[in-house]
Short mmCIF file of C-alpha atoms in Angstrom, two decimals:
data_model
loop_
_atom_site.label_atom_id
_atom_site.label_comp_id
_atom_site.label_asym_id
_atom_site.label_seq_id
_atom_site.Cartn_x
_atom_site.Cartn_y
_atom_site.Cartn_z
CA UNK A 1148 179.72 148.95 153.77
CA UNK A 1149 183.45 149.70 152.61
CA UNK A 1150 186.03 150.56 154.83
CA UNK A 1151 186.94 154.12 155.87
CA UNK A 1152 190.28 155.74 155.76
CA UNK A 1153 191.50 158.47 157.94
CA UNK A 1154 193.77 160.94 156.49
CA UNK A 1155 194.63 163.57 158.80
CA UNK A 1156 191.74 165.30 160.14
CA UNK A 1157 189.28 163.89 158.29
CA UNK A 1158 187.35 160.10 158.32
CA UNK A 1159 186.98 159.25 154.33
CA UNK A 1160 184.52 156.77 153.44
CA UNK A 1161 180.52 155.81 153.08
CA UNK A 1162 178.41 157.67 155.58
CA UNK A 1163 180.84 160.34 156.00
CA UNK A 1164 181.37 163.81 154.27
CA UNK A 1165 182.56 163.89 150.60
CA UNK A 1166 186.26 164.40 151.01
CA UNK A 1167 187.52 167.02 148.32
CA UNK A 1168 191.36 167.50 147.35
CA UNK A 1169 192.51 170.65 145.93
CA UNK A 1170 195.01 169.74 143.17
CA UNK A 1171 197.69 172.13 143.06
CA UNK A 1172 200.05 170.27 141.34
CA UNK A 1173 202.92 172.22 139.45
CA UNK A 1174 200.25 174.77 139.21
CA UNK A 1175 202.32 177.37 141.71
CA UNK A 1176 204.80 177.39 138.65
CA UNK A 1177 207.16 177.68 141.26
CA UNK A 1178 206.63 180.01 143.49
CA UNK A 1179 205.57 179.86 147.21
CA UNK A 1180 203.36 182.97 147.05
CA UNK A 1181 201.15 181.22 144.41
CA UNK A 1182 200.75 178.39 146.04
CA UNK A 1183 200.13 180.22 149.29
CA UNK A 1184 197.02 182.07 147.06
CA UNK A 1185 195.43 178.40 146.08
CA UNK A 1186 195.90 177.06 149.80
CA UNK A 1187 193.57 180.41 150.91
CA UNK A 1188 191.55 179.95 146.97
CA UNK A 1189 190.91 175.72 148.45
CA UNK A 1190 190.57 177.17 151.73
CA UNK A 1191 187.56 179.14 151.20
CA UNK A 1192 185.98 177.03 148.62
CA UNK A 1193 185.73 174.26 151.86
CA UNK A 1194 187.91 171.24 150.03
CA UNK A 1195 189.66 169.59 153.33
CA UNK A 1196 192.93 169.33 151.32
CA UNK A 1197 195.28 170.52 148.81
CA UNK A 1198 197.80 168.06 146.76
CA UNK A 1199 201.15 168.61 145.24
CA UNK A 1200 203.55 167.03 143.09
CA UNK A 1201 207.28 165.91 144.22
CA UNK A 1202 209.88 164.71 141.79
CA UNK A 1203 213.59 164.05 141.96
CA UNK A 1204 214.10 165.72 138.43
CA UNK A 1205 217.40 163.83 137.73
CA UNK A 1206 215.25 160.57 138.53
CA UNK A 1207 212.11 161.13 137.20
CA UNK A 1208 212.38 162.57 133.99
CA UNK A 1209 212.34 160.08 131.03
CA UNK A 1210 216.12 160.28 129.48
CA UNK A 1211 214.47 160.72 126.22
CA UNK A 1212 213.27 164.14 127.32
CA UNK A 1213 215.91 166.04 129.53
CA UNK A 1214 217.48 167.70 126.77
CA UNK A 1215 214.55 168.63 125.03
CA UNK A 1216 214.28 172.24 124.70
CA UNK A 1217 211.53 174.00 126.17
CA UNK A 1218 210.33 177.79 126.38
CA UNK A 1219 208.98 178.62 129.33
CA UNK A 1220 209.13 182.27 131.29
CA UNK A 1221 212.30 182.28 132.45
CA UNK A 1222 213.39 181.71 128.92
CA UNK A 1223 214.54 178.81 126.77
CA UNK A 1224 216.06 175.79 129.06
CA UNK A 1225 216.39 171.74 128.70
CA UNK A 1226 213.06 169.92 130.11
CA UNK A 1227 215.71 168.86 132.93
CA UNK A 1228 216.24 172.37 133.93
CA UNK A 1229 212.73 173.16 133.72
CA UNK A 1230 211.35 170.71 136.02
CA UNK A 1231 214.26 171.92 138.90
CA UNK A 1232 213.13 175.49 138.17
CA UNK A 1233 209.42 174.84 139.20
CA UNK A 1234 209.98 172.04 142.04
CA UNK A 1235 210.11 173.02 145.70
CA UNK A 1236 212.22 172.08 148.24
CA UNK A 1237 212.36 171.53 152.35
CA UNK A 1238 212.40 175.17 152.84
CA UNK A 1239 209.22 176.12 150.64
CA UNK A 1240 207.10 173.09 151.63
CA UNK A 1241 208.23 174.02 155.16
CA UNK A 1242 206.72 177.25 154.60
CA UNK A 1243 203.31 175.66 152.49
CA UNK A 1244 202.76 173.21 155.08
CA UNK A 1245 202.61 175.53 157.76
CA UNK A 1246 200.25 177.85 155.83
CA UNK A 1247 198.19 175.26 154.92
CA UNK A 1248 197.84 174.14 158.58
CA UNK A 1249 197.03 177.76 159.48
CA UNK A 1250 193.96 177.40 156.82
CA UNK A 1251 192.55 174.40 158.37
CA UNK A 1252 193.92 172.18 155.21
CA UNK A 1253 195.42 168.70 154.91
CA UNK A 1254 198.36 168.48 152.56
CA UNK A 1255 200.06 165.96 150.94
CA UNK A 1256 201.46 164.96 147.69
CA UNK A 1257 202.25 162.67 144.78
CA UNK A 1258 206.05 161.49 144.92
CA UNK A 1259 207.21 160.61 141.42
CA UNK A 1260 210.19 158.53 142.62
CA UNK A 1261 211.76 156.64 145.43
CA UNK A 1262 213.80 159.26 146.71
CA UNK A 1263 210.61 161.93 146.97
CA UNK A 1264 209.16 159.46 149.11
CA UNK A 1265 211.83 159.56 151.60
CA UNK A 1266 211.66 163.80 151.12
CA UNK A 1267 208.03 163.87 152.21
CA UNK A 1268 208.10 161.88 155.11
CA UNK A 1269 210.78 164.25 156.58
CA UNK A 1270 208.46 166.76 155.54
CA UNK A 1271 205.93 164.54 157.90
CA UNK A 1272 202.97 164.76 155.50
CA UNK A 1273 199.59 162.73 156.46
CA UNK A 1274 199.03 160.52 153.78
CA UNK A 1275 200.81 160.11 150.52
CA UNK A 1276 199.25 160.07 146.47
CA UNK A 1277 200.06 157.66 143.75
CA UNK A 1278 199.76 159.32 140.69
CA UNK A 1279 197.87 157.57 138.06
CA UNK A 1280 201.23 157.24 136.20
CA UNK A 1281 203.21 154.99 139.34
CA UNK A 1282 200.50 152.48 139.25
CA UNK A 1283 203.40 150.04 137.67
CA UNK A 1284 206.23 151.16 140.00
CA UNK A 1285 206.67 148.48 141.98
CA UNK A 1286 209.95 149.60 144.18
CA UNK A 1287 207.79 153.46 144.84
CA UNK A 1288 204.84 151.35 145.80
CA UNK A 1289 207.01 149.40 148.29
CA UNK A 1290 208.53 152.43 149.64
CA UNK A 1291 205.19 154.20 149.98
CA UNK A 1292 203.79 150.93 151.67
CA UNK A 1293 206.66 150.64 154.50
CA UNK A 1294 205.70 154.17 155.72
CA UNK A 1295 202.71 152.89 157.52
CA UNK A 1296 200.83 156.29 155.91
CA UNK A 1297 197.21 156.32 153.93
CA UNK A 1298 197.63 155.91 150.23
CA UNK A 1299 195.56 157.66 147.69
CA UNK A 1300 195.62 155.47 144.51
CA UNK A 1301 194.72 156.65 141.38
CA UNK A 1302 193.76 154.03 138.89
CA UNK A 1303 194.18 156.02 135.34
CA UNK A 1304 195.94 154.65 132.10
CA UNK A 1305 195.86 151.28 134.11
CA UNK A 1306 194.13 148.18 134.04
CA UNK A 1307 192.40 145.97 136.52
CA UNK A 1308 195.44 143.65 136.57
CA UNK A 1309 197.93 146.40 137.15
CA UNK A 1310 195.86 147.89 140.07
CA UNK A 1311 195.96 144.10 141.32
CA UNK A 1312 199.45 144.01 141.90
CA UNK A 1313 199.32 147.94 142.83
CA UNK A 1314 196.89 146.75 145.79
CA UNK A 1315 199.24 143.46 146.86
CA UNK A 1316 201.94 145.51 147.71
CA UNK A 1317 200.05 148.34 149.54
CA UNK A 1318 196.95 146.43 150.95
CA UNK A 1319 193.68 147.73 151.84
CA UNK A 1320 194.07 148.77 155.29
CA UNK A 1321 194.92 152.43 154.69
CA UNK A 1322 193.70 152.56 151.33
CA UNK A 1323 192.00 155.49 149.33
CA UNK A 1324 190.54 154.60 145.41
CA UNK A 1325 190.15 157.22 143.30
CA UNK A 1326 188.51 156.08 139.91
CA UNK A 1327 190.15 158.29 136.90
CA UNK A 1328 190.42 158.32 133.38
CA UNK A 1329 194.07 160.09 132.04
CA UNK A 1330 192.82 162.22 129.32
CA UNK A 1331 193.17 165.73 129.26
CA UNK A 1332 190.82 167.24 128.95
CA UNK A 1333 188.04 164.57 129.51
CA UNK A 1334 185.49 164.07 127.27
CA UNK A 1335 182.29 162.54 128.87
CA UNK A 1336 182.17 159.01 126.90
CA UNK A 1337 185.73 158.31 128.14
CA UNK A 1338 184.42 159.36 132.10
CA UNK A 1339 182.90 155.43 132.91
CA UNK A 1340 181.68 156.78 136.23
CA UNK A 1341 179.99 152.77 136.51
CA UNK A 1342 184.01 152.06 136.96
CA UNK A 1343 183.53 153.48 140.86
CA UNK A 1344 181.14 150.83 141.89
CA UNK A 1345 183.36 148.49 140.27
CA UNK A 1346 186.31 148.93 142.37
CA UNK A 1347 184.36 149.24 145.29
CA UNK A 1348 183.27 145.33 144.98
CA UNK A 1349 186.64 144.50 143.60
CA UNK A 1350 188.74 145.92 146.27
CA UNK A 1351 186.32 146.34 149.16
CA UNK A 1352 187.82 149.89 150.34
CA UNK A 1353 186.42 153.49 150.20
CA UNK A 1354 186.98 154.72 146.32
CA UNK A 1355 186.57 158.42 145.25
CA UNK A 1356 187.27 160.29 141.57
CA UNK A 1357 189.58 162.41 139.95
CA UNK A 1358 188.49 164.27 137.18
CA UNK A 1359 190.02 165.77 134.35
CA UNK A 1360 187.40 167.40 132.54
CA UNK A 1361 185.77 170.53 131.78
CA UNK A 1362 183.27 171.95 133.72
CA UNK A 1363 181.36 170.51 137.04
CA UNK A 1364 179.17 167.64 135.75
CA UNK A 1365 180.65 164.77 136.00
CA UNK A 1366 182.37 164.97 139.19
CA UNK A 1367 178.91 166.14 140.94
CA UNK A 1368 177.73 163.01 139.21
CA UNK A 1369 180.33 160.77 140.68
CA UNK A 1370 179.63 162.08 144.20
CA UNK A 1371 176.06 161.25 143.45
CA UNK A 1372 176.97 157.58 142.48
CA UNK A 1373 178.90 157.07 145.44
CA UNK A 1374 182.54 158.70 144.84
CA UNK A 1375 183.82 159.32 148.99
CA UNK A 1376 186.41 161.69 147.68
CA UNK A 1377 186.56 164.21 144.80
CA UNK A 1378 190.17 165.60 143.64
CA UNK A 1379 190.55 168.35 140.71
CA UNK A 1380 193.48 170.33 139.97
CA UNK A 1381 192.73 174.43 141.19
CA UNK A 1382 194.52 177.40 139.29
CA UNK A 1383 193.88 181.03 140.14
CA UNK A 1384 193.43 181.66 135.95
CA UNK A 1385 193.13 178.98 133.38
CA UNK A 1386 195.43 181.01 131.15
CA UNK A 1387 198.18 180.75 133.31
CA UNK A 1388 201.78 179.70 131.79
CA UNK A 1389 202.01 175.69 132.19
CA UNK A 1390 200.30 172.46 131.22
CA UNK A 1391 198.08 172.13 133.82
CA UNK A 1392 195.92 175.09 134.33
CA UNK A 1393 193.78 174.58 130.95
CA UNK A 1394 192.75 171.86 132.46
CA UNK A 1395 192.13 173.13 136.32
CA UNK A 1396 189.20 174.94 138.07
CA UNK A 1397 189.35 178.34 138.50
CA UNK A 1398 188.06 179.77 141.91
CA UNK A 1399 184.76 180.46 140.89
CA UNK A 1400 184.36 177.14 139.60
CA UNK A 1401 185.51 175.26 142.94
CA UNK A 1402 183.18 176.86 145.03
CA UNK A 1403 180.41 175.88 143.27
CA UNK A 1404 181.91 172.14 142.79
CA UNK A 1405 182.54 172.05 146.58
CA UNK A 1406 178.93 173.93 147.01
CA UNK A 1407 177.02 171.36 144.57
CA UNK A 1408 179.13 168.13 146.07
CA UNK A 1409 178.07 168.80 149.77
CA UNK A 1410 174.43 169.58 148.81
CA UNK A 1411 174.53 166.05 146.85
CA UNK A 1412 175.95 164.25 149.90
CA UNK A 1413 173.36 165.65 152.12
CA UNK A 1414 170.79 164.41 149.27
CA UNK A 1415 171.44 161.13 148.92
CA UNK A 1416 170.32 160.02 152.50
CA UNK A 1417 170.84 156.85 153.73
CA UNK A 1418 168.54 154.50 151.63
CA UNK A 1419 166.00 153.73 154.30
CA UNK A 1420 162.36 154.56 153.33
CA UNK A 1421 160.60 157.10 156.00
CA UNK A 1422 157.89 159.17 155.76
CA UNK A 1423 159.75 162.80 156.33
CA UNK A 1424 158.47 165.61 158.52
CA UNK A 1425 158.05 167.72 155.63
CA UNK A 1426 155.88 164.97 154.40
CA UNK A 1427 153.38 165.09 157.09
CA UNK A 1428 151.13 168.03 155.93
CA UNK A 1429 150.40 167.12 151.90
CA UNK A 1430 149.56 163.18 153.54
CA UNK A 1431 147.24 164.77 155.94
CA UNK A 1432 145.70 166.73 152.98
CA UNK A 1433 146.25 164.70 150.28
CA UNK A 1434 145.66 161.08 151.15
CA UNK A 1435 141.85 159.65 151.05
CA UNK A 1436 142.62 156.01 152.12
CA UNK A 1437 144.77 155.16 155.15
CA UNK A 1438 147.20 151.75 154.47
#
């Protein structure tokens, strides 16, 4: 039996319910009232948390891009001045945690840099996210370890050494797995859902998935194999301005994620054989020679 993780008001691991994470992302595009819309979209659908993204723009940008021009609805602007435009500050997460609090939700987020770290502990978030990208950054890893929080690591575009030295700096005692593959969108022979059981022996702590790909199969499969935790990334409409709704859930589609993910965790039992109650009148009809 792996270990379980509590993050916030929920217990995460075997033997307890599937926990899923709303990925909101940069999906608000900026503004509060979006974001307020997914909280109550995540809220409904029954996930037990929705996930943003923090950056330090000046930071976390790659040099090589901050003067790239990029259209966007507020007009023409450098990739430097884009990704200020859509990132929120104390005032606005103020505001989002509250409302998600009001919902019943967990929040947290990904930090992208040292300094966002430092931003969303003032903010007093539960648990903290390494995106699939950090796995390598050593001195956020460090930072992210000395705040004593749960960590939710996600193991994309990295390989089993790299999520070695990930895990020596944070250790296991407060630490969430999610299995992913970084391709957007997924395509099924890159999903390696067998990876989930892997890290489970490797690492001997609770290990969920984050999926990138169309549609609802594959992360109802992973919850069926054993994922604790599901994250995807929510949008009120897939043709939404920005790079990540393509690739998100629309409401309809969450609810029946969440729907099909807590019928699966009620239907994979607990492995012991039992004759079930249900069972009772076909084997008193059915069965000619008692055993």
């Amino acid at each position: 039996m792996t270990n379980t993780v509590q993050i916030g008001r929920h217990t995460v691991g075997d033997g307890e319910p599937v926990y899923v994470i709303g990925e909101i992302g940069l999906n608000h595009n900026g503004d509060v009232e979006i974001a307020k819309k997914l909280i109550d979209v995540a809220a409904v659908a029954g996930v037990q948390a929705v996930k943003f993204q923090k950056r330090t723009p000046a930071i976390s940008t790659p040099e090589h891009m901050k003067e790239v021009p990029r259209e966007t609805p507020w007009g023409t602007m450098t990739y430097l001045e884009y990704r200020y435009r859509v990132e929120f500050e104390q005032e606005q997460y103020a505001e989002i945690a509250a409302y998600a609090d009001s919902r019943g939700l967990d929040w947290f987020a990904s930090p992208w840099d040292e300094p966002a770290v430092d931003f969303l502990e003032l903010m007093h978030v539960i648990a903290h996210k390494v995106a699939s990208a950090s796995v390598t950054d050593k001195g956020l890893l460090r930072r992210l370890a000395a705040t004593g929080k749960p960590v939710i690591l996600s193991t994309g575009m990295s390989t089993l050494e790299q999520i070695d030295a990930a895990v020596e700096i944070l250790g296991t005692d407060r630490l969430l797995m999610l299995h992913a593959t970084s391709t957007y969108p997924l395509p099924p022979q890159e999903a390696n859902l067998l990876m989930i059981d892997t890290l489970k022996e490797r690492y001997d702590v609770p290990v969920g998935y984050s999926g990138h790909e169309p549609g609802l199969q594959i992360s109802i499969a992973a919850v069926a194999m054993g994922a604790v935790a599901v994250e995807r990334h929510i949008t009120l409409d897939r043709a939404m301005w920005g790079s990540d709704h393509a690739a998100s859930l629309e409401p309809h589609g969450l609810m029946s994620l969440v729907r099909d993910i807590r019928i699966i965790g009620t239907a994979r039992g607990d492995g012991v054989k039992r004759v079930f109650p249900g069972e009772l009148a076909p084997l008193s009809k059915l069965r000619r020679v008692d055993g």
